[in-house]
XYZ file of C-alpha atoms in Angstrom:
423
model
C -15.506 -18.300 5.250
C -16.126 -14.941 6.948
C -15.119 -13.890 10.426
C -17.174 -15.045 13.388
C -20.783 -13.978 13.669
C -20.851 -10.933 15.982
C -23.834 -11.871 18.189
C -24.152 -14.511 20.885
C -27.051 -16.949 20.842
C -28.863 -14.998 23.578
C -28.354 -11.704 21.755
C -29.616 -13.182 18.503
C -32.679 -14.631 20.204
C -33.588 -11.179 21.525
C -33.188 -9.692 18.056
C -35.387 -12.408 16.555
C -38.077 -11.699 19.161
C -38.269 -8.102 17.937
C -37.662 -8.783 14.254
C -39.037 -12.181 13.241
C -36.925 -14.292 10.920
C -35.891 -14.413 8.198
C -33.780 -11.248 8.080
C -30.377 -10.044 7.001
C -28.054 -8.378 9.484
C -24.918 -6.373 8.626
C -21.981 -5.384 10.824
C -21.256 -1.656 10.444
C -17.940 -1.702 12.316
C -16.568 -4.586 10.257
C -17.666 -2.969 6.987
C -15.978 0.313 7.916
C -12.759 -1.402 8.968
C -12.740 -3.471 5.792
C -13.222 -0.400 3.600
C -10.343 1.344 5.375
C -8.129 -1.653 4.676
C -9.143 -1.534 1.014
C -8.307 2.174 0.722
C -5.021 1.831 2.593
C -3.819 -0.937 0.286
C -4.297 1.260 -2.801
C -3.057 4.473 -1.198
C 0.287 3.768 -2.889
C -1.179 5.291 -6.074
C -1.302 9.049 -6.713
C -5.091 8.873 -6.844
C -7.504 6.083 -5.942
C -11.260 5.666 -5.725
C -13.562 2.777 -4.952
C -16.995 2.918 -6.585
C -19.047 0.510 -4.466
C -21.186 -1.742 -6.676
C -24.681 -0.749 -5.576
C -26.151 -3.925 -7.067
C -24.397 -5.896 -4.332
C -26.249 -4.216 -1.458
C -28.633 -1.444 -2.584
C -29.474 0.151 0.743
C -28.974 3.867 1.496
C -27.810 3.142 5.049
C -24.926 1.066 3.696
C -24.171 3.559 0.922
C -24.074 6.362 3.487
C -21.608 4.443 5.661
C -19.365 3.818 2.655
C -19.684 7.454 1.529
C -18.296 8.480 4.924
C -15.345 6.189 4.211
C -14.656 7.935 0.878
C -16.511 5.596 -1.499
C -18.358 6.494 -4.636
C -20.985 4.250 -6.208
C -21.104 2.134 -9.327
C -24.678 2.045 -10.648
C -26.366 -0.019 -13.331
C -29.946 1.299 -13.323
C -32.112 4.339 -12.650
C -33.135 3.224 -9.121
C -29.478 2.694 -8.231
C -28.660 6.180 -9.550
C -31.508 7.551 -7.465
C -30.273 5.742 -4.345
C -26.872 7.361 -4.853
C -28.518 10.745 -5.284
C -30.598 10.278 -2.119
C -27.479 9.289 -0.208
C -25.630 12.379 -1.404
C -23.222 10.573 -3.716
C -23.114 12.621 -6.918
C -21.064 13.824 -9.863
C -17.780 12.089 -10.529
C -18.304 9.932 -7.445
C -20.961 8.065 -9.442
C -19.997 5.679 -12.227
C -22.960 4.689 -14.387
C -21.940 1.289 -15.758
C -24.970 -0.159 -17.525
C -25.790 -2.100 -20.655
C -28.783 -1.971 -23.012
C -29.570 1.313 -21.261
C -32.891 3.161 -21.725
C -32.613 6.786 -22.824
C -34.202 8.181 -19.641
C -31.488 6.591 -17.518
C -28.738 8.247 -19.556
C -30.609 11.526 -19.203
C -30.804 11.222 -15.418
C -27.085 10.446 -15.116
C -26.124 13.289 -17.455
C -28.258 15.855 -15.620
C -26.504 15.031 -12.344
C -23.003 15.055 -13.760
C -22.425 11.348 -13.164
C -19.709 9.593 -15.163
C -21.277 7.624 -17.999
C -19.473 4.394 -18.839
C -20.626 3.260 -22.291
C -20.926 -0.435 -23.043
C -21.007 -0.324 -26.852
C -19.816 1.872 -29.712
C -23.395 2.334 -30.956
C -24.291 3.913 -27.639
C -22.389 7.058 -28.612
C -25.058 8.087 -31.105
C -27.806 6.712 -28.852
C -26.569 8.861 -25.971
C -26.286 11.948 -28.165
C -29.865 11.465 -29.388
C -31.097 10.860 -25.838
C -29.535 14.147 -24.751
C -30.988 16.124 -27.641
C -27.662 16.615 -29.382
C -25.697 17.402 -26.231
C -22.873 15.197 -25.034
C -20.988 14.737 -21.720
C -17.573 16.321 -21.220
C -16.453 13.127 -19.478
C -16.910 9.673 -20.970
C -15.674 6.175 -20.200
C -15.798 2.969 -22.220
C -15.997 -0.613 -21.063
C -13.386 -2.806 -22.715
C -13.925 -6.495 -23.452
C -10.496 -8.071 -24.048
C -11.970 -11.262 -25.503
C -9.591 -14.199 -25.681
C -6.721 -11.912 -24.646
C -7.914 -12.397 -21.058
C -8.279 -15.980 -19.894
C -10.629 -16.823 -17.073
C -14.278 -16.169 -16.457
C -16.796 -18.324 -14.619
C -20.483 -19.168 -14.565
C -21.340 -15.757 -13.145
C -19.852 -13.528 -15.846
C -18.724 -16.035 -18.477
C -15.668 -16.057 -20.729
C -14.908 -12.522 -21.984
C -15.357 -13.520 -25.643
C -18.781 -14.978 -24.810
C -19.923 -12.136 -22.544
C -22.362 -9.484 -23.764
C -20.366 -6.641 -22.221
C -18.014 -4.029 -23.607
C -16.237 -2.917 -26.776
C -13.572 -4.780 -28.699
C -10.076 -3.363 -28.895
C -10.601 -2.100 -32.443
C -13.912 -0.476 -31.541
C -12.328 1.350 -28.618
C -9.956 3.358 -30.817
C -12.805 4.357 -33.116
C -15.017 5.233 -30.142
C -12.452 7.442 -28.413
C -11.687 9.277 -31.654
C -15.381 9.889 -32.275
C -15.947 11.221 -28.764
C -12.956 13.523 -29.083
C -14.602 15.026 -32.168
C -17.808 15.459 -30.142
C -15.926 17.640 -27.654
C -15.316 15.181 -24.844
C -12.516 16.521 -22.646
C -12.058 13.827 -19.987
C -11.704 10.123 -20.711
C -11.652 6.907 -18.731
C -11.238 3.199 -19.482
C -13.019 0.367 -17.702
C -12.950 -3.403 -17.800
C -14.658 -6.145 -15.810
C -13.799 -9.703 -16.708
C -14.254 -11.766 -13.557
C -16.520 -12.384 -10.612
C -15.569 -13.853 -7.253
C -11.962 -14.432 -8.309
C -9.498 -15.370 -5.544
C -6.240 -15.468 -7.514
C -4.527 -12.104 -6.844
C -2.387 -12.398 -9.966
C -5.547 -12.328 -12.092
C -6.071 -8.672 -11.204
C -2.432 -7.754 -11.731
C -2.603 -9.317 -15.191
C -5.781 -7.348 -15.957
C -4.010 -4.115 -15.004
C -1.135 -5.014 -17.331
C -3.535 -5.344 -20.276
C -5.441 -2.169 -19.475
C -2.355 -0.038 -18.804
C -0.779 -1.097 -22.098
C -3.987 -0.157 -23.886
C -4.093 3.230 -22.142
C -0.546 3.949 -23.293
C -1.411 2.943 -26.859
C -4.494 5.164 -26.899
C -2.346 8.130 -25.906
C 0.290 7.281 -28.482
C -2.098 6.768 -31.417
C -4.940 9.173 -30.617
C -3.296 11.793 -28.433
C -5.923 11.129 -25.754
C -4.706 11.137 -22.181
C -6.894 8.917 -20.042
C -7.529 10.403 -16.603
C -8.731 7.263 -14.877
C -8.707 3.505 -15.298
C -11.422 1.435 -13.647
C -10.234 -2.129 -13.105
C -13.787 -3.285 -12.416
C -14.586 -5.631 -9.592
C -14.500 -9.389 -9.371
C -12.403 -9.670 -6.218
C -13.772 -12.717 -4.458
C -14.204 -13.724 -0.850
C -13.400 -17.100 0.729
C -16.818 -18.727 0.985
C -15.234 -22.121 1.656
C -13.138 -23.016 4.673
C -9.523 -23.268 3.616
C -9.811 -20.628 0.904
C -7.594 -17.581 1.322
C -8.748 -13.971 1.321
C -7.308 -11.924 -1.545
C -4.217 -10.072 -0.297
C -5.008 -6.520 -1.442
C -1.554 -5.255 -0.471
C -0.024 -7.834 -2.809
C -2.452 -6.848 -5.589
C -1.782 -3.131 -5.121
C 1.986 -3.571 -5.099
C 1.872 -5.757 -8.213
C -0.251 -3.204 -10.057
C 1.989 -0.361 -8.848
C 5.012 -2.029 -10.442
C 3.223 -2.157 -13.807
C 2.076 1.432 -13.282
C 5.701 2.531 -12.866
C 6.812 0.450 -15.852
C 4.022 1.466 -18.252
C 1.985 4.459 -17.087
C 4.779 6.715 -15.862
C 6.988 6.455 -19.008
C 3.895 6.992 -21.175
C 3.236 10.390 -19.639
C -0.064 9.238 -18.099
C 0.990 9.816 -14.503
C -0.957 10.736 -12.387
C -3.677 8.310 -13.422
C -6.579 7.602 -11.085
C -6.955 3.909 -10.265
C -10.522 2.809 -9.583
C -12.369 -0.312 -8.533
C -16.087 -1.122 -8.533
C -16.037 -3.843 -5.914
C -19.096 -4.883 -3.931
C -18.600 -8.443 -2.678
C -15.227 -7.950 -0.909
C -16.490 -4.805 0.822
C -19.704 -6.052 2.439
C -19.974 -9.750 1.551
C -18.267 -11.249 4.634
C -20.114 -8.927 7.012
C -23.719 -9.793 6.269
C -25.653 -12.863 7.398
C -29.074 -14.311 6.573
C -30.785 -15.443 9.760
C -33.537 -18.035 9.469
C -35.405 -20.389 11.787
C -35.658 -24.164 11.463
C -39.407 -24.879 11.246
C -39.584 -28.435 9.870
C -37.593 -31.635 9.653
C -38.172 -34.423 7.184
C -36.664 -37.885 6.930
C -37.087 -39.736 3.621
C -34.247 -40.711 1.302
C -32.310 -37.857 2.872
C -32.657 -35.881 6.075
C -33.998 -32.378 5.497
C -34.217 -29.281 7.641
C -36.841 -26.817 6.428
C -36.277 -23.166 7.293
C -38.463 -20.079 7.003
C -36.149 -18.438 4.452
C -36.081 -19.601 0.842
C -34.218 -19.147 -2.397
C -36.337 -16.001 -2.812
C -34.243 -14.521 0.019
C -30.855 -15.865 -1.134
C -30.707 -17.276 -4.646
C -26.946 -17.824 -4.998
C -26.912 -21.481 -3.861
C -29.849 -22.409 -6.088
C -28.802 -20.308 -9.085
C -25.040 -20.914 -9.108
C -24.613 -23.889 -6.810
C -22.709 -21.439 -4.619
C -21.457 -22.521 -1.216
C -22.384 -20.571 1.923
C -21.246 -21.736 5.319
C -24.137 -22.637 7.632
C -23.939 -22.598 11.416
C -26.522 -23.073 14.139
C -26.642 -20.348 16.776
C -25.647 -21.722 20.155
C -24.327 -24.949 18.634
C -21.122 -23.615 17.106
C -19.005 -26.013 19.171
C -21.338 -28.988 18.933
C -20.190 -32.002 16.913
C -21.220 -31.949 13.270
C -22.499 -35.482 13.338
C -25.632 -35.099 11.202
C -25.968 -34.764 7.436
C -28.736 -32.505 6.167
C -30.058 -30.717 3.155
C -31.122 -27.297 4.485
C -34.025 -26.188 2.331
C -36.623 -23.492 1.833
C -40.284 -23.770 0.834
C -40.074 -22.708 -2.815
C -41.657 -25.127 -5.299
C -38.260 -25.770 -6.880
C -35.895 -28.547 -5.890
C -32.924 -26.205 -6.233
C -34.221 -24.243 -3.211
C -31.417 -25.531 -0.994
C -29.011 -23.522 1.159
C -26.870 -26.564 1.907
C -26.725 -30.011 0.325
C -25.565 -33.078 2.266
C -23.888 -30.784 4.778
C -22.252 -32.010 7.994
C -24.004 -30.041 10.752
C -24.869 -30.430 14.419
C -28.288 -31.828 15.211
C -30.903 -29.203 14.348
C -34.254 -29.037 16.078
C -37.288 -26.922 15.351
C -36.838 -23.378 16.640
C -33.062 -23.307 16.174
C -31.724 -20.122 14.625
C -29.685 -20.942 11.528
C -27.001 -18.512 10.318
C -26.086 -18.403 6.623
C -22.731 -16.704 6.284
C -21.095 -14.392 3.734
C -24.461 -13.070 2.560
C -23.648 -9.368 2.711
C -23.447 -8.959 -1.056
C -25.736 -10.253 -3.808
C -28.053 -11.633 -1.133
C -31.166 -9.589 -0.335
C -30.463 -7.611 -3.523
C -31.194 -10.655 -5.696
C -34.450 -11.505 -3.936
C -37.659 -12.157 -5.850
C -41.358 -12.887 -5.390
C -41.861 -16.190 -7.211
C -44.389 -18.414 -5.434
C -45.713 -15.260 -3.790
C -42.726 -15.152 -1.469
C -42.255 -11.936 0.486
C -38.697 -10.663 0.660
C -37.201 -10.350 4.118
C -35.965 -7.231 5.873
C -32.505 -5.960 6.767
C -30.953 -4.955 10.078
C -27.779 -3.062 10.901
C -25.577 -3.761 13.905
C -24.227 -0.316 14.756
C -20.753 0.336 16.088
C -22.202 1.013 19.562
C -23.864 -2.419 19.641
C -27.387 -1.171 18.948
C -29.439 -2.718 16.173
C -31.703 -0.801 13.810
C -33.991 -1.889 11.002
C -32.804 -0.510 7.661
C -35.391 -2.263 5.507
C -38.642 -3.779 6.713
C -39.890 -7.121 5.483
C -42.349 -7.089 2.617
C -46.047 -7.516 3.366
C -48.972 -9.014 1.482
C -50.048 -5.453 0.685
C -46.669 -4.819 -0.946
C -47.087 -7.929 -3.078
C -50.557 -6.865 -4.224
C -49.681 -3.163 -4.636
C -49.113 -3.324 -8.392
C -52.346 -5.170 -9.123
C -55.254 -2.994 -10.288
C -58.140 -4.497 -8.327
C -60.593 -1.815 -9.461
C -59.964 -2.755 -13.089
C -60.253 -6.410 -12.068
C -63.749 -5.789 -10.678
C -64.772 -4.314 -14.036
C -63.125 -7.234 -15.804
C -65.151 -9.714 -13.749
C -68.431 -7.767 -14.141
């Protein structure tokens, strides 16, 4: 579970008076400090870069904060590329890691000098056609190690069952083909886990990737300039779980680097990550108000947020700690399902959870929602996605995304054409 919520009950009440619930709030100071810790841990390498996974929290305010801390961005779509551009993150500070990519998105990334990370060997010709016969001078490939890498979970799946990346055999063919096309700078990427807490998992991944990098140099004469170890570093959603020790991970990877990369003549090799969850996840909270209670076969607390605001519990059965503002020290002597108003029974933030007594009007805090929270929102049932707030380092609070309105929901409907249709 994340660190303590940064606002007192009285402070939160004042915020909720100005910005009605539900809303997300993020802690700028904590995010900055966490990013500095991340960078410091991997400063033992000759070169290091974190490409923040924009999909985790696609907001230019957050991207700007992370840019100031030295982060690039990892993007998977045209809007995410555009957000990076707007924020001033460009060129080799942008990693375009997408799959089943439309031609116009490749074109946008190429025109801005972003690094294109190809997901399949057939995308080489697709990219060349999309660019009218031109081709980037820098290219990266996503590697899928298949059964060579054990692990996986419901979020990303087993590597051999996942839709992502090239096989080992395809990689050699792909690099050789790109070398013939005039590519001068090469990278290698893999991503085989999500929300993993075992630090040795990442060290083992580095061992596989480094050995492959050395073999590519030996067989093809191609010197990789960077290796992107993907993301997948988890956070302790459950009490009792341990935060991943990044110093331990970095030191374990450094040992393999010295054993494999240095003797292979690949030093200096840039080490990259594309983490999102461990950067912002613990420092964002979904705030919602208890508006109903129901007592049938179970006791229910109905809140004004729904799965449309945070789908992880309903989609994955994911656990998020729930606390009640002002009742943090009260006995947890009630058992509730905390639910939203979506017409789906999986719309539950907590199931049979021990909590203090909750009454209508209580502010409920859903923790560890700073990544893959608001970003995964949707409009099913006509739900309007909530806004986002930022707690600044000086203690002030600003709105960084307003809540959606009915007008937003109707904006894509052509009512003029509908009038003609009804005539």
